[in-house]
Protein backbone atom coordinates (compact mmCIF):
# COMPACT_ATOMS: atom_id res chain seq x y z
CA MET A 1 45.10 40.71 -85.33
CA GLN A 2 44.38 40.47 -81.69
CA PRO A 3 40.84 40.99 -81.58
CA GLU A 4 40.19 37.61 -84.24
CA THR A 5 41.98 35.30 -81.37
CA ARG A 6 39.79 36.76 -78.32
CA PRO A 7 36.89 35.24 -79.41
CA ALA A 8 38.00 32.39 -80.02
CA GLU A 9 39.40 31.76 -76.76
CA GLU A 10 36.06 32.83 -75.34
CA THR A 11 34.11 30.28 -76.89
CA ARG A 12 37.07 27.27 -76.34
CA PRO A 13 36.19 27.56 -72.81
CA GLN A 14 32.30 27.48 -73.11
CA LYS A 15 32.85 24.52 -75.42
CA ALA A 16 34.58 22.69 -73.17
CA ALA A 17 31.48 23.15 -70.35
CA LYS A 18 29.66 22.27 -72.88
CA SER A 19 30.88 18.92 -73.23
CA SER A 20 31.80 18.28 -69.73
CA ILE A 21 28.60 17.54 -68.65
CA THR A 22 27.21 14.00 -70.04
CA ALA A 23 24.24 12.47 -70.55
CA ARG A 24 25.72 9.76 -68.07
CA LYS A 25 26.67 12.72 -65.26
CA ILE A 26 22.78 13.73 -65.79
CA LEU A 27 21.39 10.24 -65.07
CA ALA A 28 23.67 9.95 -62.18
CA LEU A 29 22.38 13.16 -60.52
CA ILE A 30 18.33 12.46 -61.47
CA ALA A 31 18.90 8.96 -59.79
CA ALA A 32 20.42 10.74 -56.45
CA GLY A 33 17.40 13.51 -56.44
CA ILE A 34 15.44 10.58 -56.58
CA VAL A 35 17.24 8.24 -53.69
CA LEU A 36 16.97 11.52 -51.68
CA ALA A 37 13.35 12.10 -52.16
CA LEU A 38 12.60 8.45 -51.56
CA VAL A 39 14.94 8.66 -48.20
CA ILE A 40 13.47 11.96 -46.89
CA SER A 41 9.52 10.13 -48.07
CA LEU A 42 10.47 7.26 -45.90
CA CYS A 43 12.10 9.15 -43.12
CA ILE A 44 8.71 10.87 -42.32
CA SER A 45 6.81 8.38 -43.07
CA ILE A 46 8.11 6.63 -40.42
CA ALA A 47 8.17 9.35 -38.19
CA GLY A 48 3.93 9.71 -39.23
CA THR A 49 3.81 5.94 -38.10
CA SER A 50 5.25 6.45 -35.16
CA ARG A 51 3.10 9.63 -33.94
CA ILE A 52 -0.13 7.23 -35.35
CA ARG A 53 1.07 4.80 -32.94
CA THR A 54 1.79 6.40 -30.11
CA ALA A 55 -2.06 8.50 -30.22
CA TYR A 56 -3.28 4.52 -31.11
CA ALA A 57 -1.52 2.99 -27.89
CA ASN A 58 -2.76 6.64 -25.76
CA SER A 59 -6.27 6.16 -26.44
CA ARG A 60 -6.21 2.51 -26.38
CA ASN A 61 -4.92 3.00 -22.16
CA ALA A 62 -7.19 6.11 -21.57
CA ILE A 63 -10.25 4.08 -22.80
CA GLY A 64 -8.60 1.18 -20.17
CA TYR A 65 -7.96 3.43 -17.77
CA ALA A 66 -12.07 4.49 -18.08
CA LEU A 67 -12.70 0.60 -18.05
CA TYR A 68 -10.26 -0.06 -15.05
CA GLU A 69 -11.87 2.65 -12.84
CA ASN A 70 -15.47 1.21 -13.57
CA LEU A 71 -14.78 -2.00 -12.55
CA GLN A 72 -12.87 -0.88 -9.32
CA MET A 73 -16.11 0.91 -8.23
CA LEU A 74 -17.90 -2.35 -9.04
CA ILE A 75 -15.85 -4.29 -6.89
CA ARG A 76 -15.51 -1.52 -3.89
CA SER A 77 -19.69 -1.20 -4.30
CA TYR A 78 -20.00 -4.37 -3.11
CA ASP A 79 -17.52 -4.50 -0.10
CA ASP A 80 -20.68 -3.36 1.26
CA ILE A 81 -22.83 -5.92 1.35
CA LEU A 82 -21.87 -8.05 3.90
CA LEU A 83 -22.46 -5.42 6.28
CA ALA A 84 -25.62 -5.53 8.70
CA GLY A 85 -28.34 -2.60 7.65
CA ALA A 86 -26.68 -3.24 4.37
CA ASP A 87 -29.25 -1.88 1.47
CA ILE A 88 -28.41 -4.97 -1.12
CA GLU A 89 -31.81 -4.79 -3.34
CA GLY A 90 -32.06 -0.75 -3.05
CA SER A 91 -28.58 0.52 -3.17
CA ILE A 92 -25.45 -1.69 -3.63
CA LEU A 93 -26.71 -3.76 -6.24
CA PRO A 94 -28.03 -0.66 -8.33
CA THR A 95 -24.56 0.78 -8.26
CA MET A 96 -23.19 -1.52 -8.99
CA LYS A 97 -25.37 -2.30 -12.26
CA GLU A 98 -24.94 0.74 -13.29
CA TYR A 99 -20.43 0.35 -13.03
CA PHE A 100 -21.30 -2.33 -14.79
CA LEU A 101 -23.20 -1.29 -17.50
CA ALA A 102 -20.54 1.20 -17.74
CA ALA A 103 -17.47 -1.30 -17.51
CA GLN A 104 -19.72 -3.40 -20.72
CA THR A 105 -19.67 -0.39 -22.54
CA LEU A 106 -16.27 0.59 -22.32
CA ASP A 107 -15.49 -3.55 -22.64
CA SER A 108 -17.17 -3.68 -26.16
CA ALA A 109 -15.15 0.15 -27.23
CA ILE A 110 -12.12 -1.19 -26.75
CA TRP A 111 -13.07 -4.78 -28.45
CA ASP A 112 -14.33 -3.01 -31.70
CA ALA A 113 -11.16 -1.16 -31.47
CA TYR A 114 -8.67 -3.07 -30.21
CA GLY A 115 -10.00 -6.24 -30.60
CA GLU A 116 -10.25 -9.08 -28.29
CA LYS A 117 -7.39 -9.78 -27.42
CA TYR A 118 -7.91 -6.60 -24.89
CA SER A 119 -11.55 -7.16 -23.92
CA ILE A 120 -12.04 -7.53 -19.98
CA LEU A 121 -15.85 -8.95 -19.75
CA SER A 122 -15.10 -11.55 -22.29
CA GLY A 123 -14.50 -15.17 -21.89
CA GLY A 124 -17.49 -15.50 -19.58
CA THR A 125 -17.15 -12.90 -16.97
CA ASP A 126 -19.63 -10.24 -18.23
CA ILE A 127 -22.01 -13.76 -18.54
CA ALA A 128 -21.22 -15.03 -14.46
CA PHE A 129 -21.80 -10.64 -13.44
CA GLN A 130 -25.51 -10.68 -15.12
CA ASN A 131 -26.23 -14.42 -13.40
CA ALA A 132 -25.07 -13.20 -10.40
CA PHE A 133 -26.84 -9.95 -10.75
CA GLN A 134 -30.10 -11.92 -11.91
CA ALA A 135 -29.52 -14.84 -8.87
CA PHE A 136 -30.39 -11.19 -6.64
CA ASP A 137 -33.17 -10.29 -8.30
CA ASP A 138 -34.65 -14.00 -8.32
CA ALA A 139 -34.53 -14.27 -4.49
CA PHE A 140 -35.54 -10.72 -3.97
CA ARG A 141 -38.74 -11.38 -6.32
CA GLN A 142 -39.81 -14.32 -4.78
CA GLY A 143 -38.34 -13.60 -1.05
CA LYS A 144 -35.85 -15.69 -0.96
CA SER A 145 -32.50 -15.82 1.08
CA THR A 146 -29.73 -14.05 -1.35
CA ALA A 147 -27.29 -16.50 0.28
CA ASP A 148 -26.68 -17.99 -2.96
CA ALA A 149 -26.72 -14.72 -5.18
CA VAL A 150 -23.99 -12.89 -2.52
CA SER A 151 -21.88 -16.78 -2.74
CA ASN A 152 -21.88 -16.19 -6.44
CA MET A 153 -21.30 -12.43 -6.48
CA SER A 154 -18.52 -13.06 -4.26
CA ALA A 155 -16.79 -15.28 -6.87
CA CYS A 156 -16.78 -12.70 -9.70
CA VAL A 157 -15.98 -10.27 -7.97
CA GLN A 158 -13.16 -12.16 -6.87
CA SER A 159 -12.06 -13.40 -9.94
CA LEU A 160 -12.60 -10.27 -11.63
CA ASP A 161 -9.93 -8.49 -9.02
CA ALA A 162 -7.72 -11.29 -10.14
CA LEU A 163 -8.36 -10.59 -13.69
CA LEU A 164 -7.71 -6.54 -13.45
CA ALA A 165 -4.28 -7.69 -11.32
CA THR A 166 -3.42 -9.50 -14.42
CA ARG A 167 -4.72 -7.07 -17.40
CA TYR A 168 -3.25 -3.77 -16.30
CA THR A 169 0.00 -2.89 -15.39
CA ALA A 170 1.17 -0.42 -12.43
CA ASP A 171 1.15 2.30 -14.63
CA PHE A 172 -2.97 0.84 -15.33
CA GLU A 173 -1.77 0.45 -19.06
CA LEU A 174 -4.00 -2.17 -20.48
CA LEU A 175 -2.54 -5.03 -21.47
CA PRO A 176 -3.69 -7.76 -24.02
CA ALA A 177 -4.63 -11.09 -22.83
């Protein structure tokens, strides 16, 4: 008779194991799995967003630094304008215009990519420089004194120098207006 009792004993623990896994426990495990998957997805999303923000800021600062360099070179090119015998028409102004054109291009790229608050030349700075360049062109064309043009350009350069000091950090990171 022993052979009959052993199979009954072996099936009893199997039934007990099957009955201990209820629908409620299965739903709880599924819910825990979903929550875990959502938490992992959220962590991955946050890490990705952080990398994107860092890349965005690095790009803005790289363009901003290139803009800063061109504007500084524009300012430094003007430094020689008051020297006796300076070649204003043939050397200084063409060099300044090249740096100004490069700066305008970079400023436009910053405006398009990051918004008006990161633009340096907006707010009339670009127009003031264009007017100062035009004043030189008019004086040369008419054979008049460039004293007024020098005065206008001096004001533009001083204003730009002060603006750069407020819009860049010590590490040359572009700040919003």
